Short mmCIF file of C-alpha atoms in Angstrom, two decimals:
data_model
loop_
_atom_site.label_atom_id
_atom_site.label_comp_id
_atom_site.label_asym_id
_atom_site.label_seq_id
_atom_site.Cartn_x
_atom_site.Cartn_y
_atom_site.Cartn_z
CA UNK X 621 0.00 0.00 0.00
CA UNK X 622 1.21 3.67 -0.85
CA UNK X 623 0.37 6.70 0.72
CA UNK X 624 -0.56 9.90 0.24
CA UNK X 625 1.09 12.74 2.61
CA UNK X 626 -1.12 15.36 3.38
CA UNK X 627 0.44 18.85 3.74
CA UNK X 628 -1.82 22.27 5.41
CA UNK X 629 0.31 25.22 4.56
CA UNK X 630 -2.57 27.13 6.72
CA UNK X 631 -5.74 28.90 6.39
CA UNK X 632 -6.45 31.82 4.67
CA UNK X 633 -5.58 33.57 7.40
CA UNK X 634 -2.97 32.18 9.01
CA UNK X 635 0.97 32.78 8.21
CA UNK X 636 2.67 29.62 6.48
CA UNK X 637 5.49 27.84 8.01
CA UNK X 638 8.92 28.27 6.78
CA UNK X 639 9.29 27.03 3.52
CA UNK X 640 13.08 25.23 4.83
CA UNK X 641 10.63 23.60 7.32
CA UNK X 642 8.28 22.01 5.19
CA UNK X 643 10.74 21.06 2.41
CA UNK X 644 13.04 18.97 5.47
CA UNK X 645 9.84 17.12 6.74
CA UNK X 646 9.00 16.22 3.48
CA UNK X 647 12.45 14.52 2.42
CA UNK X 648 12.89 13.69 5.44
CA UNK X 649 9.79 11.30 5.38
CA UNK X 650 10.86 10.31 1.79
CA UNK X 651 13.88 8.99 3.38
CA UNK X 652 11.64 6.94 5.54
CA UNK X 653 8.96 5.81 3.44
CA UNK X 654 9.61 6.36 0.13
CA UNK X 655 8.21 9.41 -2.26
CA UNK X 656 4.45 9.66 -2.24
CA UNK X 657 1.91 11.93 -3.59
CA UNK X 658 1.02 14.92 -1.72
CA UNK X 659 -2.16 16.67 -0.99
CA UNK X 660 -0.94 20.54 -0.30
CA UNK X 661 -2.75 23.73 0.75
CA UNK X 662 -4.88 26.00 1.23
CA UNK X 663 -3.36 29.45 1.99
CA UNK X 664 -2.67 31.80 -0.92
CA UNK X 665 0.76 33.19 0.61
CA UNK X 666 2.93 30.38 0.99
CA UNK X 667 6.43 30.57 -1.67
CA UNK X 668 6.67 27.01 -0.80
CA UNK X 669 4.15 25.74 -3.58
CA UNK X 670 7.04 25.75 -6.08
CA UNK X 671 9.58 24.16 -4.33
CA UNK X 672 7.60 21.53 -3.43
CA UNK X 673 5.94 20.99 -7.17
CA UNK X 674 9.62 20.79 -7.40
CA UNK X 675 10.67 18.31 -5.29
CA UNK X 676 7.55 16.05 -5.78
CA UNK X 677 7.41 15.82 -9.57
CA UNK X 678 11.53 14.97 -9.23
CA UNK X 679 10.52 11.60 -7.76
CA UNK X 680 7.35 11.52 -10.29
CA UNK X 681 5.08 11.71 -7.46
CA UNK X 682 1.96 13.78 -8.36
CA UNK X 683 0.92 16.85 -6.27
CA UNK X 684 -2.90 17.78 -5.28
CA UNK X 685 -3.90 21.23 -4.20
CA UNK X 686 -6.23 21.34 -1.43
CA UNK X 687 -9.02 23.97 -0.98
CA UNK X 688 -12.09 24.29 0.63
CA UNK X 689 -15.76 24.84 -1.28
CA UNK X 690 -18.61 26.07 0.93
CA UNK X 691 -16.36 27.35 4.28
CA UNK X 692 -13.43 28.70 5.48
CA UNK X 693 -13.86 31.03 2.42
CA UNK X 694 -11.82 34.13 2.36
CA UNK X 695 -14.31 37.51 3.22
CA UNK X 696 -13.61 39.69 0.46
CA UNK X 697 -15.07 36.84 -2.15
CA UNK X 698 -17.95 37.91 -0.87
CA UNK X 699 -19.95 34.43 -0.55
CA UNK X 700 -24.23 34.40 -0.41
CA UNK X 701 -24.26 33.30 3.52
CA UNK X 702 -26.48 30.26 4.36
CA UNK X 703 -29.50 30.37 6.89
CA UNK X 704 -30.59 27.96 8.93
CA UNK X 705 -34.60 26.47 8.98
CA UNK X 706 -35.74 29.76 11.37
CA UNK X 707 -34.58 31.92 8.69
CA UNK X 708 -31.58 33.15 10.86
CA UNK X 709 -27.80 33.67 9.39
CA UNK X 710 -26.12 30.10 10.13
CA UNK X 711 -23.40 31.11 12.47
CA UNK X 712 -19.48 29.61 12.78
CA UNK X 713 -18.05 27.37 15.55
CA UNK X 714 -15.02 28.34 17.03
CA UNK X 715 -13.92 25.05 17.98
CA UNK X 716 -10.25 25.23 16.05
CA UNK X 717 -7.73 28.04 15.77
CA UNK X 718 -8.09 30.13 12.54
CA UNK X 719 -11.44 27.55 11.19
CA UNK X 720 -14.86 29.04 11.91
CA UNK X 721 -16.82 26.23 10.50
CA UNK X 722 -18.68 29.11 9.09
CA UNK X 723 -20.57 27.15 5.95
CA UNK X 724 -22.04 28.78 2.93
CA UNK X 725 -25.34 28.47 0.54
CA UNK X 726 -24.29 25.27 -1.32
CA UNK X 727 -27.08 25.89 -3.71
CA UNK X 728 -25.50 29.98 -4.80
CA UNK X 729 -24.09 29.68 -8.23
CA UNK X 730 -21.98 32.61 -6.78
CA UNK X 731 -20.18 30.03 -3.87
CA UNK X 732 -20.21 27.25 -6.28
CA UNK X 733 -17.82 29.16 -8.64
CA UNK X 734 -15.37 30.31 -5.48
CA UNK X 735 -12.84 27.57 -5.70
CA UNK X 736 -12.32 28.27 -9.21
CA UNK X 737 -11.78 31.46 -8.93
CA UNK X 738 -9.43 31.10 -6.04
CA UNK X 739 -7.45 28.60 -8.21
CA UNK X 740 -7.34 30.73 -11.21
CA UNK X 741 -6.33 33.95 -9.36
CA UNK X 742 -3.59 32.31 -7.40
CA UNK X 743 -2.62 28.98 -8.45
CA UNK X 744 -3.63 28.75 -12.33
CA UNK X 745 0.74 29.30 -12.92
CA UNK X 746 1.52 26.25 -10.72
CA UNK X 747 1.57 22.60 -12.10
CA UNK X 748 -0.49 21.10 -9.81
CA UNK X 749 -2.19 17.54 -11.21
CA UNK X 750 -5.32 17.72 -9.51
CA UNK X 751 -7.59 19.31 -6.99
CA UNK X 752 -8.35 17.96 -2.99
CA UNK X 753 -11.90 19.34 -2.65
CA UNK X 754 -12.80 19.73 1.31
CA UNK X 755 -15.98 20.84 2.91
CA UNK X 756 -17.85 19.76 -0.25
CA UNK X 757 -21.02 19.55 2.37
CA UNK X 758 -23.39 21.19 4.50
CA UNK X 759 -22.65 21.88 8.07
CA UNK X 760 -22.77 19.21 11.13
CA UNK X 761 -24.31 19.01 14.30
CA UNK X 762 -21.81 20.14 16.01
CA UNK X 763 -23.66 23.35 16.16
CA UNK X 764 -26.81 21.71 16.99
CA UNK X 765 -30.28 21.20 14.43
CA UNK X 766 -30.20 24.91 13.43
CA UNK X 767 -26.92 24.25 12.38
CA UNK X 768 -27.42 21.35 10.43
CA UNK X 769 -30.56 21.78 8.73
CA UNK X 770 -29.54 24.28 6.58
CA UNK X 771 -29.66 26.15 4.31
CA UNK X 772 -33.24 27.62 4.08
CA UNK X 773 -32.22 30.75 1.62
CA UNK X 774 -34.89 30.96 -1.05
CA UNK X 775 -32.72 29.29 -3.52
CA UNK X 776 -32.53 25.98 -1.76
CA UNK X 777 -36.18 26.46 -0.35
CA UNK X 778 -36.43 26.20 -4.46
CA UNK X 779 -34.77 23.42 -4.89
CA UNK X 780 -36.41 21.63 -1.93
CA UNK X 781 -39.87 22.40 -3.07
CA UNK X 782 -38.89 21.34 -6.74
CA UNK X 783 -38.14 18.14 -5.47
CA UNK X 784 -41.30 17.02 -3.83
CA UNK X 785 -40.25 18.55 -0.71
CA UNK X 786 -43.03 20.21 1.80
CA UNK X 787 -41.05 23.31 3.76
CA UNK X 788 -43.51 23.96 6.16
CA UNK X 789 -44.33 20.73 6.51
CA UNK X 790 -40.30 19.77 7.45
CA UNK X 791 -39.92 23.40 9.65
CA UNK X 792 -42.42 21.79 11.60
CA UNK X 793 -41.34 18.22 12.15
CA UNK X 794 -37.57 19.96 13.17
CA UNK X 795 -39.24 21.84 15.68
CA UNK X 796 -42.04 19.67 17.02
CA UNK X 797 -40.78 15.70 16.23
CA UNK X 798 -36.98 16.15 15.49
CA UNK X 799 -36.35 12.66 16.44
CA UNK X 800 -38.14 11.99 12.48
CA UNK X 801 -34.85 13.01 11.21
CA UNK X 802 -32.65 10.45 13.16
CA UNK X 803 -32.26 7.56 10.30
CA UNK X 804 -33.99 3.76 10.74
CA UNK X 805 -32.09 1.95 8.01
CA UNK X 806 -29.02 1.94 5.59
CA UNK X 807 -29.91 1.71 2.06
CA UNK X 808 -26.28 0.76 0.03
CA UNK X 809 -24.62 4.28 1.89
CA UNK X 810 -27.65 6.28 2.07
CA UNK X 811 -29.66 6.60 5.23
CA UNK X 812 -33.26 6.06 5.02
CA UNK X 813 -36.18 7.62 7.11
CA UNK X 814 -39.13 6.09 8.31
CA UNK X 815 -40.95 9.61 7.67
CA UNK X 816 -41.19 9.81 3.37
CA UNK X 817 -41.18 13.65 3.50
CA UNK X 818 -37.75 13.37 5.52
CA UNK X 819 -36.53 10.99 3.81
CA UNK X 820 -37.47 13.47 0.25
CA UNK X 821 -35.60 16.32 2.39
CA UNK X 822 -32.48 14.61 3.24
CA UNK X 823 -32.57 13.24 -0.17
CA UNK X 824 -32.83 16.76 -1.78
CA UNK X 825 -30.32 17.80 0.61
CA UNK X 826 -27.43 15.82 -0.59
CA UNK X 827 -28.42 16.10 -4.37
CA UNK X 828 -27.88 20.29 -3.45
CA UNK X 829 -24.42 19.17 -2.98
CA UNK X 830 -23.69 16.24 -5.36
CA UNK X 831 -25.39 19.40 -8.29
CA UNK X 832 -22.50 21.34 -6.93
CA UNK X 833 -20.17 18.92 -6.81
CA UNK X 834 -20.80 18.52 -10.80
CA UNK X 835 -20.07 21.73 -11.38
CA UNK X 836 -17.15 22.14 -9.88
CA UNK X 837 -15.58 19.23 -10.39
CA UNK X 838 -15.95 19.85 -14.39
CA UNK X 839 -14.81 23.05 -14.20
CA UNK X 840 -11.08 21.91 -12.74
CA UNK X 841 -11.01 18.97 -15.42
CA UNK X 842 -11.61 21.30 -17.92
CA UNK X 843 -8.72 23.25 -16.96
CA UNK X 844 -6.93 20.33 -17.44
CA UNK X 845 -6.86 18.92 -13.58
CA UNK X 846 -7.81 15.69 -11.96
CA UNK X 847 -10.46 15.78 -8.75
CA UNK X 848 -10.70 14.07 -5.55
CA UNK X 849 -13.12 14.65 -2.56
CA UNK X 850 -12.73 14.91 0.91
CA UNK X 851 -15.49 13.12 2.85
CA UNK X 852 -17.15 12.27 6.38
CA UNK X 853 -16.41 8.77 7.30
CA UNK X 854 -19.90 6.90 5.81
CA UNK X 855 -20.96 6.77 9.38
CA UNK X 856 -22.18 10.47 9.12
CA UNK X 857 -21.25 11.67 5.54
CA UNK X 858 -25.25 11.38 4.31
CA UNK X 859 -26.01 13.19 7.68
CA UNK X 860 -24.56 16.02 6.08
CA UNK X 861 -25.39 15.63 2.44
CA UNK X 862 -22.18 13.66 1.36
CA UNK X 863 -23.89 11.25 -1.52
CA UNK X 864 -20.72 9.24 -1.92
CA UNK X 865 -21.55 6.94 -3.90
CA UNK X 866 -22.76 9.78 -6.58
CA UNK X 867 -19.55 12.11 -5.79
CA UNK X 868 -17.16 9.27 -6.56
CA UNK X 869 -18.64 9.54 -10.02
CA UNK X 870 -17.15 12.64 -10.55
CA UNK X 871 -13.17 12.31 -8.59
CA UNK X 872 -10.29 10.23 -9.51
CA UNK X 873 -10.48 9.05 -5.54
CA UNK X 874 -12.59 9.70 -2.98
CA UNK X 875 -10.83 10.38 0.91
CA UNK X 876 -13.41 9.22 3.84
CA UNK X 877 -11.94 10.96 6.77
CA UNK X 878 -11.80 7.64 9.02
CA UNK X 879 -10.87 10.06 12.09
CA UNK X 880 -11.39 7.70 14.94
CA UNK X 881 -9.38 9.09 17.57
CA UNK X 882 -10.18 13.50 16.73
CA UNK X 883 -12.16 15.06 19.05
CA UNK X 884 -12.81 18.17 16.41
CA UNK X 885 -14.48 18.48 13.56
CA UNK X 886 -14.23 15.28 11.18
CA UNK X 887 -13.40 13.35 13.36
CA UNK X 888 -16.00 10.51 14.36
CA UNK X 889 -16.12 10.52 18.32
CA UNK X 890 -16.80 14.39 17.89
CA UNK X 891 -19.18 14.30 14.80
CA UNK X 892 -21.08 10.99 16.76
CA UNK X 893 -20.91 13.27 20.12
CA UNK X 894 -22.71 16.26 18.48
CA UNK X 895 -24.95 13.80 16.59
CA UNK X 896 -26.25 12.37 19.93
CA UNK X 897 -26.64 15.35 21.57
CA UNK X 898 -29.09 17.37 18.97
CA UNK X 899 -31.49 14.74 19.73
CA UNK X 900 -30.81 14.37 23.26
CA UNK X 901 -33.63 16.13 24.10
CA UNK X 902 -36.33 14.61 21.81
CA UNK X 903 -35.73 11.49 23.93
CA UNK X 904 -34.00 9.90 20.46
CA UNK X 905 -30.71 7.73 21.44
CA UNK X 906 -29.41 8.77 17.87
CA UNK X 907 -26.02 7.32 18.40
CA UNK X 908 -27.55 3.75 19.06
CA UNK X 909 -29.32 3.68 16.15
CA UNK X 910 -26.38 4.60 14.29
CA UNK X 911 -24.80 1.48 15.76
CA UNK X 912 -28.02 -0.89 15.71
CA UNK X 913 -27.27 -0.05 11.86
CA UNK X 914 -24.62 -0.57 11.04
CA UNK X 915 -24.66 -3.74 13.47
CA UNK X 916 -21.17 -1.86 15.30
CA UNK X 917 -21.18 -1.72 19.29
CA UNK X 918 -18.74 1.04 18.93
CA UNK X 919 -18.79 3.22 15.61
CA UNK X 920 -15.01 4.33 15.89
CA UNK X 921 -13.51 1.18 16.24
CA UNK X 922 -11.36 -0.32 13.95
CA UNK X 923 -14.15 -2.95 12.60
CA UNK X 924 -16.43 -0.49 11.98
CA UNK X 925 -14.29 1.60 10.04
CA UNK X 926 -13.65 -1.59 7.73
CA UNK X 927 -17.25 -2.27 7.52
CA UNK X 928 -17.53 1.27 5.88
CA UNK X 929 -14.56 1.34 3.86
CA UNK X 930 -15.69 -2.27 2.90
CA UNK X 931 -18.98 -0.59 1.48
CA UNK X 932 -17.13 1.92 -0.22
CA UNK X 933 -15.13 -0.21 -2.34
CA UNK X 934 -18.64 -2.04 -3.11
CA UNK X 935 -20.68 0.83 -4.10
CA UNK X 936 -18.22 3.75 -5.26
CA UNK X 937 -16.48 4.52 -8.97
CA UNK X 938 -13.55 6.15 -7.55
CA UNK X 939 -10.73 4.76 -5.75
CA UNK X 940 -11.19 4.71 -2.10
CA UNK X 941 -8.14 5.81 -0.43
CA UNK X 942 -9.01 6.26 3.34
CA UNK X 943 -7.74 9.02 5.27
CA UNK X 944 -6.00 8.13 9.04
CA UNK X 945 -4.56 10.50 11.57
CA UNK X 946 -0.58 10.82 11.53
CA UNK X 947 -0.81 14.16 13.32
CA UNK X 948 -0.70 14.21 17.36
CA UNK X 949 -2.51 17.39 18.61
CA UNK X 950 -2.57 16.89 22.38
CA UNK X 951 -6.19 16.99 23.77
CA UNK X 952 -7.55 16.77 20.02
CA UNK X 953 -5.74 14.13 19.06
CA UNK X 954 -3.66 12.20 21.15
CA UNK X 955 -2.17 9.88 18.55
CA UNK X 956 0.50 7.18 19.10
CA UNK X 957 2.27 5.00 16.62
CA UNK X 958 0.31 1.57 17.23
CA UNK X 959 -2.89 3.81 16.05
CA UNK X 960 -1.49 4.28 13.10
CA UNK X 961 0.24 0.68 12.70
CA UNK X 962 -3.56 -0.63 13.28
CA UNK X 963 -5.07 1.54 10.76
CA UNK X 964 -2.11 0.80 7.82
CA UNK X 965 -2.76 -2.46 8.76
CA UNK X 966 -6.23 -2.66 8.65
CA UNK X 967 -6.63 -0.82 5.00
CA UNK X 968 -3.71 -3.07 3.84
CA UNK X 969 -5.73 -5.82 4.38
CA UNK X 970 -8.51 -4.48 2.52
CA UNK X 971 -6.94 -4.15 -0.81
CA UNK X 972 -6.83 0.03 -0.65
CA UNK X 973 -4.09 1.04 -3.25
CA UNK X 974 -2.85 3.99 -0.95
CA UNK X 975 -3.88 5.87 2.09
CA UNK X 976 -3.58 9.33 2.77
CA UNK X 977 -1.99 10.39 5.98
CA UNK X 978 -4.03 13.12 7.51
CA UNK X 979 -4.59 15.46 7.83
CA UNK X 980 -1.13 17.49 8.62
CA UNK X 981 2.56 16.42 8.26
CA UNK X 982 3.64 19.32 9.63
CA UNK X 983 1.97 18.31 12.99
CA UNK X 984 4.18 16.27 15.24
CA UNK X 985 4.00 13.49 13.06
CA UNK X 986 7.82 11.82 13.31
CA UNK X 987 7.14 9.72 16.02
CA UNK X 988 4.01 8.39 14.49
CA UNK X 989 5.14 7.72 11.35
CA UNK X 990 7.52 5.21 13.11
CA UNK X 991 4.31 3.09 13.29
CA UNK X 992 4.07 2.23 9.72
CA UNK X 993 6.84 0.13 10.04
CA UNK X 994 5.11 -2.33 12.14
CA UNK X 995 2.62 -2.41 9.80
CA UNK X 996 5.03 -3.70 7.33
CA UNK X 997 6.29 -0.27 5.82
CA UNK X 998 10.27 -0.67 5.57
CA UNK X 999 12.10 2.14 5.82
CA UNK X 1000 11.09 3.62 8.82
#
């Protein structure tokens, strides 16, 4: 199995790291495991771009820039805002340094042009091979129901209504029976609900993004670029209008972040957390259902994650390259190098033709990576 190294530069509005910096990390982990493919980004002020295209296409490794779609959006592009079912502005989460989690209309043929225009005003010079789309999604529940049941702009309410979908009819069930949007069955990786016109809305939902999704993704390949998505683990991806099976059409691979030890954003005990505790208080046990489902006593555990990769592989086009922490991030994630042994292990096993370790190399990664080794990397 190969990898994929995974490379944030920083934010839009962060300063990058030293360009000497990220050039030694990333021959030194050559040394250790071999050249790999990259997945760099997002900022727009980093020299290092260059020198790593550089470095990377010198070992004929390819090199995929990474950029967010509907969040973490730079202010003065201006992006139609999203608002949640009460017809209130959907607000950010300050849960990470320099990431609000501050989502946009999906739906805004405005936003859905952004990432193009942020590759052809900055990065349309560089010979990058492809394009890492993240936050190809609506938000989670980490900020609760409001949060996630969005957006309600006129727009989408268009798009909802077009497809058989009853507005007032699904502002009411969110505010009087919200427990009608926890899911009661699996349906290949689609969640199904027992209510139909839930099951319509979360269905219109996710075809807001997959639209999108089209879009974009044929804009970058007609610029000449391969595309790959960045997804929720299949646990929660549908949740928040992640159609996998229907994105993979469009991508050369598809990432599911399989995030099993991240308590932030992405990663499963978090996302599962927040899941649980919208529906707390409609009496609705969300996360056990989740588990009755997918016939898991514990979602985050290394069987379940092979059960959903395992589903992947049966139901998507793309290649399914699964994305594992290598990072350590003390009290976010406290990573150790028999994690990571398990996981390389685990998606060796399963045939995947490379994995892609997430989601920063930069991170206090060394120690970690010593873990691929007893997972049968050499070199390490």
């Amino acid at each position: 199995m190969d990898y994929i190294l995974q490379i944030m530069l920083g934010t839009f509005t962060q300063k990058p790291p030293d360009t000497k910096k990220v050039l030694r990390t990333l021959q030194q982990t050559y040394k250790r495991i071999g050249p790999q493919d990259i997945i760099v980004g997002w900022t727009t002020e980093s020299e290092s771009y260059q020198q790593i295209l550089d470095l990377v296409h010198g070992n004929g490794k390819k090199v995929w820039l990474w950029l967010p779609v509907f969040s973490e959006l730079p202010g003065d592009l201006n992006p139609d805002p999203a608002y949640n079912y009460s017809g209130e502005l959907q607000e950010g989460l300050e849960i990470l340094p320099n990431e609000d989690f501050r989502f946009v209309c999906p739906s805004s043929p405005h936003n859905q042009m952004l990432s193009l225009r942020l590759f052809d005003q900055y990065f349309s010079s560089l010979s990058f091979d492809g394009v890492f789309l993240d936050k190809i999604r609506h938000a989670s529940f980490a900020g609760g129901l409001k949060h996630v049941f969005g957006c309600f702009c006129p727009s989408c309410q268009k798009n909802y209504v077009e497809a058989g979908v009853d507005i007032e009819q699904i502002q009411h069930l969110l505010k009087e029976h919200p427990n009608a949007f926890c899911p009661s069955a699996l349906d290949r990786l689609r969640y199904r609900f027992d209510h139909p016109a839930v099951d319509r809305f979360y269905r219109a939902k996710a075809d807001i993004i997959t639209d999108a999704a089209e879009k974009i993704a044929t804009g970058f390949q007609d610029r000449g670029l391969m595309v790959a998505f960045d997804v929720f683990a299949p646990a929660v991806a549908y949740l928040m209008g992640q159609d996998i099976e229907r994105l993979s059409k469009e991508a050369s691979f598809i990432k599911p972040m399989m995030y099993r030890i991240t308590h932030a954003p992405a990663g499963l005990p978090f996302e599962l957390e927040n899941f649980g505790q919208a529906f707390a208080s409609a009496g609705c046990e969300a996360v056990s259902i989740l588990q009755r489902i997918w016939k898991q006593e514990d979602l985050c555990s290394a069987d379940a994650a092979d059960e959903q990769i395992s589903r992947l592989q049966d139901n998507c086009t793309a290649s399914i390259y699964p994305g594992y922490e290598i990072n350590g991030i003390p009290g976010v994630c406290d990573n150790t190098p028999d994690y990571v042994a398990e996981c390389a292990e685990h998606y060796s096993k399963l045939g995947v033709g490379k994995s892609v370790l997430s989601w920063n190399l930069l991170a206090k990664t060394d120690k970690n990576i010593s873990g691929l080794r007893k997972a049968g990397q050499p070199n390490t």
